[in-house]
mmCIF file of N, CA and C in Angstrom:
data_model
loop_
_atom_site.group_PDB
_atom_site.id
_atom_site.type_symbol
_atom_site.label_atom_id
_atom_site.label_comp_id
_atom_site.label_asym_id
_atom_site.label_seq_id
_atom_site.Cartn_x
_atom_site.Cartn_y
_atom_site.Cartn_z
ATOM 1 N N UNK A 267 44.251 -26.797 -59.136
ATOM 2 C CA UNK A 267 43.815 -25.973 -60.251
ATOM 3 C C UNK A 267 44.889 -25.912 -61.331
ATOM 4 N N UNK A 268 46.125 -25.619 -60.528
ATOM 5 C CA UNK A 268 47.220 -25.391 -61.767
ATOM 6 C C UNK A 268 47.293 -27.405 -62.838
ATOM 7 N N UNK A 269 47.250 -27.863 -62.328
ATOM 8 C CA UNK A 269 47.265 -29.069 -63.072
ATOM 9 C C UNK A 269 45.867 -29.595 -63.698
ATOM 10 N N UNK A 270 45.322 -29.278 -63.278
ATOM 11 C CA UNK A 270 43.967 -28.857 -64.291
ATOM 12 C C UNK A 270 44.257 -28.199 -65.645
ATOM 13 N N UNK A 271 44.560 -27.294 -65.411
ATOM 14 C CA UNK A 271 44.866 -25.997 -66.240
ATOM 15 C C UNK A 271 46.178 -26.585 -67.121
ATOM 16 N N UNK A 272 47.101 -27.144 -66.493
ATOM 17 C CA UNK A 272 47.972 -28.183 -67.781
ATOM 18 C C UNK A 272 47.318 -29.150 -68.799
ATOM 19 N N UNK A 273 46.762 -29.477 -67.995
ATOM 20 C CA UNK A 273 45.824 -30.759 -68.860
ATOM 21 C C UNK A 273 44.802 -30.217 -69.719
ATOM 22 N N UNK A 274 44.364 -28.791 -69.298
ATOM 23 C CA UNK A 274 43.578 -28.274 -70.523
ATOM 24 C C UNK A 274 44.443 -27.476 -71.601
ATOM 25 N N UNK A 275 45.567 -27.254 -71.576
ATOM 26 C CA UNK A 275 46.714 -26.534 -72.398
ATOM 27 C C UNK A 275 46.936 -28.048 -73.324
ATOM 28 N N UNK A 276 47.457 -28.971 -72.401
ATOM 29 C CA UNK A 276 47.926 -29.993 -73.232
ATOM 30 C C UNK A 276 46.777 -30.350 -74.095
ATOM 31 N N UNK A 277 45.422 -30.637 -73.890
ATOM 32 C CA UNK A 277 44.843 -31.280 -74.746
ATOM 33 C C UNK A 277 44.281 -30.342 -75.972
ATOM 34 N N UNK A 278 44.130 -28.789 -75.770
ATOM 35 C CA UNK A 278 44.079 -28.007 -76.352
ATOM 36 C C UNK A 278 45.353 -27.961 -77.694
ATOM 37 N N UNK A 279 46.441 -27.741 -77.663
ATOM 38 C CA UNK A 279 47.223 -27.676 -78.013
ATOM 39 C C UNK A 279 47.462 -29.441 -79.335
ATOM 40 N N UNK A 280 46.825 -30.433 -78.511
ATOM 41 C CA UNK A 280 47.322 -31.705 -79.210
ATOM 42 C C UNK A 280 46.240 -31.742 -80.749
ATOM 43 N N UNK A 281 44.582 -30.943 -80.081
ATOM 44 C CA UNK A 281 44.064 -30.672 -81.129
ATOM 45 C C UNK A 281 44.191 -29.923 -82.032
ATOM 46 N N UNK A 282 44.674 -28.528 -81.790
ATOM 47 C CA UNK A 282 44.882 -27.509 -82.637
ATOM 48 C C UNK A 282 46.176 -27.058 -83.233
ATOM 49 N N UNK A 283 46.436 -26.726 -84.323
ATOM 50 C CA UNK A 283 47.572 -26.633 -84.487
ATOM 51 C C UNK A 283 48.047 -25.017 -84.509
ATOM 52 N N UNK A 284 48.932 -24.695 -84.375
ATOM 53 C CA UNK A 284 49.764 -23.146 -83.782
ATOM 54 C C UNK A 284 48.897 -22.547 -85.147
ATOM 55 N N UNK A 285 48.576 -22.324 -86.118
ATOM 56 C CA UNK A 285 48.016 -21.787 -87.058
ATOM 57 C C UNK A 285 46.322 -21.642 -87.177
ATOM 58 N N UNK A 286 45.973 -22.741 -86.647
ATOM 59 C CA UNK A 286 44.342 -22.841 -86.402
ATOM 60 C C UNK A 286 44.213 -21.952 -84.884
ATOM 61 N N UNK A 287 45.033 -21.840 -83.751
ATOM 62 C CA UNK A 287 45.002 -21.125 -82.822
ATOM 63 C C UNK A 287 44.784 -19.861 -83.007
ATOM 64 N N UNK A 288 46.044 -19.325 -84.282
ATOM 65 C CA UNK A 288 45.854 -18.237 -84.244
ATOM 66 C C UNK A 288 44.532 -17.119 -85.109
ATOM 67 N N UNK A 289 44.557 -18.490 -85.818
ATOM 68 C CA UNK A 289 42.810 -17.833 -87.007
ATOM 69 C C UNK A 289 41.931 -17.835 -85.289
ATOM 70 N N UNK A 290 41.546 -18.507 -84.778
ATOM 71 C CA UNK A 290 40.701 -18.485 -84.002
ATOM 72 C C UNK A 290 40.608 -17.265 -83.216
ATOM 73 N N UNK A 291 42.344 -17.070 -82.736
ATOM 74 C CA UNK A 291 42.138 -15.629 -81.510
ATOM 75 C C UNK A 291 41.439 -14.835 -82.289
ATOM 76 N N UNK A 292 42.152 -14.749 -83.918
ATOM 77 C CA UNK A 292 41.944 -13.583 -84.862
ATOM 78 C C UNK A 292 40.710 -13.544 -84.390
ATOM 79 N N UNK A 293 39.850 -14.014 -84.867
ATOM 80 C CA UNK A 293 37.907 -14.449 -85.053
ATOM 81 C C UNK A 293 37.427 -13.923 -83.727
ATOM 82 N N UNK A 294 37.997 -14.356 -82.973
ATOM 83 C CA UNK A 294 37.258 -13.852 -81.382
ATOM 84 C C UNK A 294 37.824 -12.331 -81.060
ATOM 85 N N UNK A 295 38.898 -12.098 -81.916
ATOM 86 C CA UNK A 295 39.320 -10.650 -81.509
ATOM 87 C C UNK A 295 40.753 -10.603 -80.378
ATOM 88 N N UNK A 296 40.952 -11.855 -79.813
ATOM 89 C CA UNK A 296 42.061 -12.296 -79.238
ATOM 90 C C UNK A 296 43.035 -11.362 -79.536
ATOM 91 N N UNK A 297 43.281 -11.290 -80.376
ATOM 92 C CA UNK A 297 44.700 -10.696 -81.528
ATOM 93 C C UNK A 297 43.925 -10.194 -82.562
ATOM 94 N N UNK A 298 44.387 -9.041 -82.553
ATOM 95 C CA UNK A 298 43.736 -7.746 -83.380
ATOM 96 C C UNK A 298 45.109 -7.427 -84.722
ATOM 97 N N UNK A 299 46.358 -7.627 -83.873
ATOM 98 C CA UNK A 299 47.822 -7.128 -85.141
ATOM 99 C C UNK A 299 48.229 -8.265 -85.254
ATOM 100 N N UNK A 300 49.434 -8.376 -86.440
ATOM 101 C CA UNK A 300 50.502 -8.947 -86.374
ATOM 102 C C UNK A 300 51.518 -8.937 -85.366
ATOM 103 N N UNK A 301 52.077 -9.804 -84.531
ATOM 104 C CA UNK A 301 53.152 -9.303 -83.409
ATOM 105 C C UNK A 301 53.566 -10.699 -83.100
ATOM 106 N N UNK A 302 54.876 -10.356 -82.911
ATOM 107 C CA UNK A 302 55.474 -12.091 -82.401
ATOM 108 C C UNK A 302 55.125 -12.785 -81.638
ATOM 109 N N UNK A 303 54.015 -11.951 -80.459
ATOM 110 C CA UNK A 303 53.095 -12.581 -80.201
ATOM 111 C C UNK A 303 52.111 -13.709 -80.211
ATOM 112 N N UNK A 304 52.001 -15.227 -80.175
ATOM 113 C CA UNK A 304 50.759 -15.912 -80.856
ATOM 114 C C UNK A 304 49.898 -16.652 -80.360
ATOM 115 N N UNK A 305 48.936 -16.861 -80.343
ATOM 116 C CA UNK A 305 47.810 -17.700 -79.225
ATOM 117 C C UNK A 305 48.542 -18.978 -78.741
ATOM 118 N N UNK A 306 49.447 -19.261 -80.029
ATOM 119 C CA UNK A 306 50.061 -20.603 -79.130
ATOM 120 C C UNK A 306 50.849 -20.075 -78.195
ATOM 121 N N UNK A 307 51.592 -18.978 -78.236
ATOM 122 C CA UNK A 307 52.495 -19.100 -77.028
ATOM 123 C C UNK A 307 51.917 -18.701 -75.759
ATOM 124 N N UNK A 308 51.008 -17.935 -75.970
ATOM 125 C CA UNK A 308 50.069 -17.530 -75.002
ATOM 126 C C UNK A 308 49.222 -18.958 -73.821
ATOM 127 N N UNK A 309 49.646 -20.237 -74.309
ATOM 128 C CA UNK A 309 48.771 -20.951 -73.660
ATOM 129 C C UNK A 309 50.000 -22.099 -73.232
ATOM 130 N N UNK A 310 51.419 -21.619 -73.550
ATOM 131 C CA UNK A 310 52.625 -22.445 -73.200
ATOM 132 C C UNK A 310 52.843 -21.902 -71.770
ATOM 133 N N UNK A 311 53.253 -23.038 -70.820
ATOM 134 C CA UNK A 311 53.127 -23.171 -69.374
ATOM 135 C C UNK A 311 54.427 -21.398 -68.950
ATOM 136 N N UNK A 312 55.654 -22.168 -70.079
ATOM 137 C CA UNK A 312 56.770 -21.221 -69.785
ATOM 138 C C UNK A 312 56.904 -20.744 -71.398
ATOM 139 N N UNK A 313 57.240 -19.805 -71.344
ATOM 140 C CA UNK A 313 57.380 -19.054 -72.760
ATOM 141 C C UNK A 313 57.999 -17.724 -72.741
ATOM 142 N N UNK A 314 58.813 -17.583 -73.875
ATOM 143 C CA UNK A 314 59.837 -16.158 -73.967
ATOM 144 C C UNK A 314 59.428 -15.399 -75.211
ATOM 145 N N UNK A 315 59.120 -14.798 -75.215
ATOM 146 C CA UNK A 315 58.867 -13.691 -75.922
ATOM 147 C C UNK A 315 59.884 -12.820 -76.654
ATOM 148 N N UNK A 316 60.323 -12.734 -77.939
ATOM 149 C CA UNK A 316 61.318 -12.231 -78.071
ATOM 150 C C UNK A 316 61.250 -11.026 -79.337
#
């Protein structure tokens, strides 16, 4: 499952770019504020938050 789940990050990610991600969460309601927060990092395997 987990390598499944890479391969849908990776191909996700190769289409969309960190800016089209985040209009999208916007649209679905994903992300409601501004916050350093962003759909792209949200779908990175390892990620820091800062």
């Amino acid at each position: 499952m987990a390598k499944k789940m890479k391969a849908w990050i990776k191909t996700i990610r190769q289409l969309f770019s960190s800016e089209e991600l985040t209009r999208l969460a916007r649209k679905v309601g994903f992300i409601q504020r501004q916050r350093s927060l962003t759909a792209e990092v949200t779908i990175q395997p390892h990620h820091k938050v800062s």
